[in-house]
Amino acid sequence: MAWRSSGATNTALVQNLTGNGLITSDRVKTAMMNVDRAHYAPTHPYEDSPQSIGHRATISAPHMHAAACEHLLPYLQPGSRVLDIGSGSGYLTAVFAELIKPGGAVVGVDHIQPLVDLATANAQKSAAGREMLASGLVRFVRADGRLGWKEDAPYDAIHVGAAAAEHHQTLVDQLKAPGRLFVPVEEGWVQHIWVVDKKEDGSVERKKLFGVQYVPLTDAPAG
Ligand code: SAH
């Protein structure tokens, strides 16, 4: 159960997620150990639940971040190129960077400028985060993520941190072959995680995984 993984420290949280079978890979464990959630979650950073970051956005629960990393892991190798759509707090973008360094690049896209600024400020709280930004390993940009981020495409892995109203072909187009997309998609009142694989021959396979509750992937707010 999700709440059982909460801990008093970042280390305890990651250990509990591992003990509860929510993290199975040592690489994911190490990456999540190396990024202190307290730099990204303004409240209860070591609780296994989502927390508000303002602008109607939340930093997702740690077990969801772990699930995203675990499912994308074969495509998160040293040197990989990654797109994190709906980067919000910037936490998962930083964890992806831990998984693909040395080399590689992660672009975090959010459509709310104050959240792009927040993610950058959060990363700047640690020496490792400052180094990620300075070296270009991590970049945060403002854009409508439904269109992906063409400039750095194609990507080995694309993560979407907000629920899409439809299957966006543009995102599949921006995947390498092979490459993988992890995306929550709305179907009526419910949302499910889909994993979309573009295979080496360019063919596409979609798998529906499990039910979730994400903030919607929407139009940018006015102003
Ligand atoms: N992975 C983030 C999740 C943040 S919540 C984290 O754990 O911190 C979802 C985010 O998606 C919000 O920051 C919201 O601003 C962003 N978002 C919603 N619609 C978007 C769109 N069309 N383009 C880019 N970002 C979007």
Coordinates of C-alpha atoms and ligand atoms in Angstrom, one line a residue:
M1 CA 0.0 0.0 0.0
A2 CA 1.2 3.4 -1.0
W3 CA 1.1 5.2 2.4
R4 CA 3.2 2.5 4.1
S5 CA 6.2 3.7 2.1
S6 CA 6.4 7.1 3.8
G7 CA 9.6 7.7 5.8
A8 CA 11.2 10.3 8.0
T9 CA 14.1 10.9 5.5
N10 CA 14.6 10.6 1.8
T11 CA 16.7 7.5 2.4
A12 CA 13.9 5.9 4.5
L13 CA 11.3 6.8 1.9
V14 CA 13.3 5.1 -0.9
Q15 CA 14.1 2.1 1.3
N16 CA 10.4 1.7 2.1
L17 CA 9.4 2.0 -1.5
T18 CA 11.9 -0.8 -2.2
G19 CA 10.8 -2.9 0.7
N20 CA 7.2 -2.7 -0.5
G21 CA 8.2 -3.8 -4.0
L22 CA 7.4 -0.4 -5.6
I23 CA 11.1 0.0 -6.6
T24 CA 12.7 -3.2 -8.0
S25 CA 15.7 -1.8 -9.8
D26 CA 18.9 -0.8 -8.1
R27 CA 19.4 1.9 -10.7
V28 CA 16.1 3.5 -9.8
K29 CA 16.8 3.2 -6.1
T30 CA 20.1 4.9 -6.5
A31 CA 18.7 7.7 -8.7
M32 CA 15.9 8.4 -6.2
M33 CA 18.4 8.3 -3.3
N34 CA 20.5 10.9 -5.1
V35 CA 17.6 13.4 -5.5
D36 CA 16.3 14.8 -2.2
R37 CA 12.5 15.3 -2.6
A38 CA 12.7 18.0 0.1
H39 CA 14.2 20.2 -2.6
Y40 CA 11.1 19.7 -4.8
A41 CA 8.1 19.1 -2.5
P42 CA 7.2 22.1 -0.4
T43 CA 5.3 20.0 2.2
H44 CA 5.7 16.5 3.6
P45 CA 8.4 15.6 1.1
Y46 CA 8.9 12.1 2.5
E47 CA 5.3 11.1 2.5
D48 CA 4.2 8.7 -0.3
S49 CA 1.4 11.0 -1.5
P50 CA 1.1 13.9 -4.0
Q51 CA 1.7 17.4 -2.6
S52 CA 0.4 20.8 -4.0
I53 CA 3.0 22.9 -5.7
G54 CA 0.6 25.8 -6.6
H55 CA -1.0 26.6 -10.0
R56 CA -3.3 23.7 -9.6
A57 CA -0.4 21.3 -10.0
T58 CA 1.0 18.6 -7.7
I59 CA 4.3 16.9 -7.3
S60 CA 3.2 13.3 -7.9
A61 CA 3.5 10.6 -5.2
P62 CA 6.8 8.9 -4.9
H63 CA 5.4 5.5 -5.9
M64 CA 4.2 7.0 -9.2
H65 CA 7.6 8.5 -9.8
A66 CA 9.1 5.1 -9.1
A67 CA 6.6 3.4 -11.5
A68 CA 7.5 5.9 -14.3
C69 CA 11.2 5.2 -13.9
E70 CA 10.7 1.4 -13.7
H71 CA 8.6 1.3 -16.8
L72 CA 10.9 3.6 -18.8
L73 CA 14.1 2.1 -17.5
P74 CA 15.3 0.1 -20.6
Y75 CA 15.3 3.5 -22.4
L76 CA 17.0 5.4 -19.6
Q77 CA 20.6 4.5 -20.3
P78 CA 23.8 6.6 -20.1
G79 CA 23.5 9.0 -23.1
S80 CA 19.8 8.7 -23.6
R81 CA 17.6 11.6 -24.6
V82 CA 14.5 12.1 -22.5
L83 CA 11.4 14.4 -22.6
D84 CA 9.5 15.0 -19.4
I85 CA 6.2 16.7 -20.2
G86 CA 4.4 18.4 -17.3
S87 CA 7.6 18.7 -15.4
G88 CA 6.0 20.6 -12.6
S89 CA 8.3 20.6 -9.6
G90 CA 11.2 19.3 -11.7
Y91 CA 11.7 16.3 -9.3
L92 CA 11.3 13.5 -11.9
T93 CA 13.3 15.4 -14.5
A94 CA 16.2 15.4 -12.0
V95 CA 15.8 11.7 -11.3
F96 CA 15.8 11.0 -15.1
A97 CA 19.0 13.0 -15.4
E98 CA 20.6 10.8 -12.7
L99 CA 19.6 7.7 -14.7
I100 CA 21.0 8.9 -18.1
K101 CA 24.3 10.6 -17.0
P102 CA 27.0 10.7 -18.1
G103 CA 26.0 12.2 -21.5
G104 CA 22.4 12.4 -22.6
A105 CA 19.9 15.1 -22.0
V106 CA 16.5 15.6 -20.3
V107 CA 14.2 18.4 -21.3
G108 CA 11.4 19.3 -18.8
V109 CA 8.4 21.0 -20.4
D110 CA 5.7 22.8 -18.6
H111 CA 3.2 25.3 -19.9
I112 CA 3.1 27.5 -16.8
Q113 CA 6.1 29.8 -16.6
P114 CA 6.2 30.1 -12.8
L115 CA 6.4 26.3 -12.6
V116 CA 9.3 26.3 -15.2
D117 CA 11.0 28.8 -12.9
L118 CA 10.1 26.7 -9.8
A119 CA 11.7 23.6 -11.3
T120 CA 14.8 25.5 -12.1
A121 CA 15.0 27.0 -8.6
N122 CA 14.4 23.6 -7.0
A123 CA 17.3 22.0 -9.0
Q124 CA 19.5 24.9 -8.0
K125 CA 19.1 23.9 -4.3
S126 CA 21.7 21.1 -4.6
A127 CA 25.2 21.0 -6.0
A128 CA 24.2 18.1 -8.2
G129 CA 21.2 20.0 -9.5
R130 CA 23.2 23.1 -10.3
E131 CA 25.7 20.9 -12.2
M132 CA 22.9 19.3 -14.2
L133 CA 21.6 22.7 -15.3
A134 CA 25.1 24.2 -15.9
S135 CA 26.2 21.2 -18.1
G136 CA 23.0 21.2 -20.1
L137 CA 22.1 17.7 -18.9
V138 CA 18.8 19.2 -17.7
R139 CA 16.8 22.0 -19.3
F140 CA 13.4 23.4 -18.3
V141 CA 11.3 25.1 -21.0
R142 CA 7.8 26.5 -21.3
A143 CA 5.7 25.0 -24.1
D144 CA 2.5 23.1 -24.7
G145 CA 3.6 19.6 -24.0
R146 CA 0.8 18.1 -26.2
L147 CA 3.0 19.1 -29.1
G148 CA 6.1 17.5 -27.5
W149 CA 9.4 19.4 -27.9
K150 CA 10.5 19.1 -31.5
E151 CA 13.8 20.9 -31.0
D152 CA 15.5 18.0 -29.2
A153 CA 13.6 15.1 -30.8
P154 CA 13.8 12.2 -31.3
Y155 CA 13.8 10.8 -27.7
D156 CA 14.6 7.4 -26.3
A157 CA 11.9 8.0 -23.6
I158 CA 9.0 10.4 -23.2
H159 CA 7.2 10.8 -19.9
V160 CA 3.9 12.6 -19.5
G161 CA 3.1 13.8 -16.0
A162 CA -0.5 15.0 -16.7
A163 CA -3.5 13.1 -18.1
A164 CA -3.9 13.4 -21.9
A165 CA -7.4 13.7 -23.3
E166 CA -6.4 11.6 -26.3
H167 CA -3.4 9.6 -27.7
H168 CA -1.2 12.3 -29.1
Q169 CA 0.4 11.0 -32.3
T170 CA 2.9 13.9 -32.2
L171 CA 4.5 12.4 -29.1
V172 CA 4.9 9.0 -30.8
D173 CA 6.4 10.8 -33.8
Q174 CA 9.0 12.3 -31.5
L175 CA 10.2 8.9 -30.2
K176 CA 13.2 7.1 -31.6
A177 CA 12.8 3.6 -33.0
P178 CA 13.1 1.9 -30.5
G179 CA 11.7 4.3 -28.0
R180 CA 9.0 4.3 -25.2
L181 CA 6.3 6.7 -24.1
F182 CA 4.7 6.6 -20.6
V183 CA 1.5 8.5 -20.6
P184 CA -1.7 8.7 -18.5
V185 CA -4.7 8.9 -20.8
E186 CA -8.3 9.9 -19.9
E187 CA -11.2 7.7 -20.9
G188 CA -14.4 9.3 -19.6
W189 CA -14.1 9.7 -15.9
V190 CA -11.1 7.3 -15.5
Q191 CA -7.5 7.5 -16.4
H192 CA -5.0 4.8 -17.2
I193 CA -1.3 4.6 -17.7
W194 CA -0.4 3.6 -21.3
V195 CA 3.0 2.4 -22.3
V196 CA 3.6 3.0 -26.1
D197 CA 6.5 1.3 -27.7
K198 CA 7.9 2.3 -31.0
K199 CA 9.8 -0.7 -32.2
E200 CA 13.0 -0.8 -34.2
D201 CA 11.0 -1.3 -37.5
G202 CA 8.9 1.7 -36.7
S203 CA 5.7 -0.3 -35.7
V204 CA 3.9 0.9 -32.6
E205 CA 2.5 -1.2 -29.7
R206 CA 0.3 0.3 -27.0
K207 CA -0.3 -1.4 -23.6
K208 CA -2.8 -0.2 -21.0
L209 CA -1.4 -0.7 -17.5
F210 CA -3.3 0.5 -14.5
G211 CA -5.7 3.2 -13.3
V212 CA -4.4 6.5 -12.0
Q213 CA -5.4 10.1 -11.0
Y214 CA -3.3 12.8 -12.6
V215 CA -3.8 16.6 -13.2
P216 CA -5.1 17.0 -16.8
L217 CA -2.9 18.0 -19.7
T218 CA -4.7 21.2 -20.7
D219 CA -4.7 24.5 -22.5
A220 CA -2.3 27.0 -21.0
P221 CA -4.0 29.3 -18.5
A222 CA -4.7 32.8 -19.9
G223 CA -2.2 35.5 -19.2
Ligands
SAH1 N1 5.9 15.4 -12.9 C1 5.4 16.6 -12.2 C2 3.9 16.6 -12.2 C3 3.3 18.0 -12.1 S1 1.5 18.0 -12.2 C4 5.8 16.5 -10.7 O1 5.8 15.4 -10.2 O2 6.2 17.5 -10.1 C5 1.3 18.1 -14.0 C6 1.9 19.3 -14.6 O3 1.5 19.3 -16.0 C7 1.6 20.6 -14.1 O4 2.8 21.2 -13.7 C8 1.0 21.4 -15.3 O5 1.3 22.7 -15.3 C9 1.5 20.6 -16.4 N2 0.7 20.7 -17.7 C10 -0.6 20.5 -17.8 N3 -1.0 20.7 -19.1 C11 0.2 20.9 -19.8 C12 0.5 21.2 -21.2 N4 -0.5 21.2 -22.1 N5 1.8 21.3 -21.5 C13 2.8 21.3 -20.6 N6 2.5 21.1 -19.3 C14 1.3 20.9 -18.9

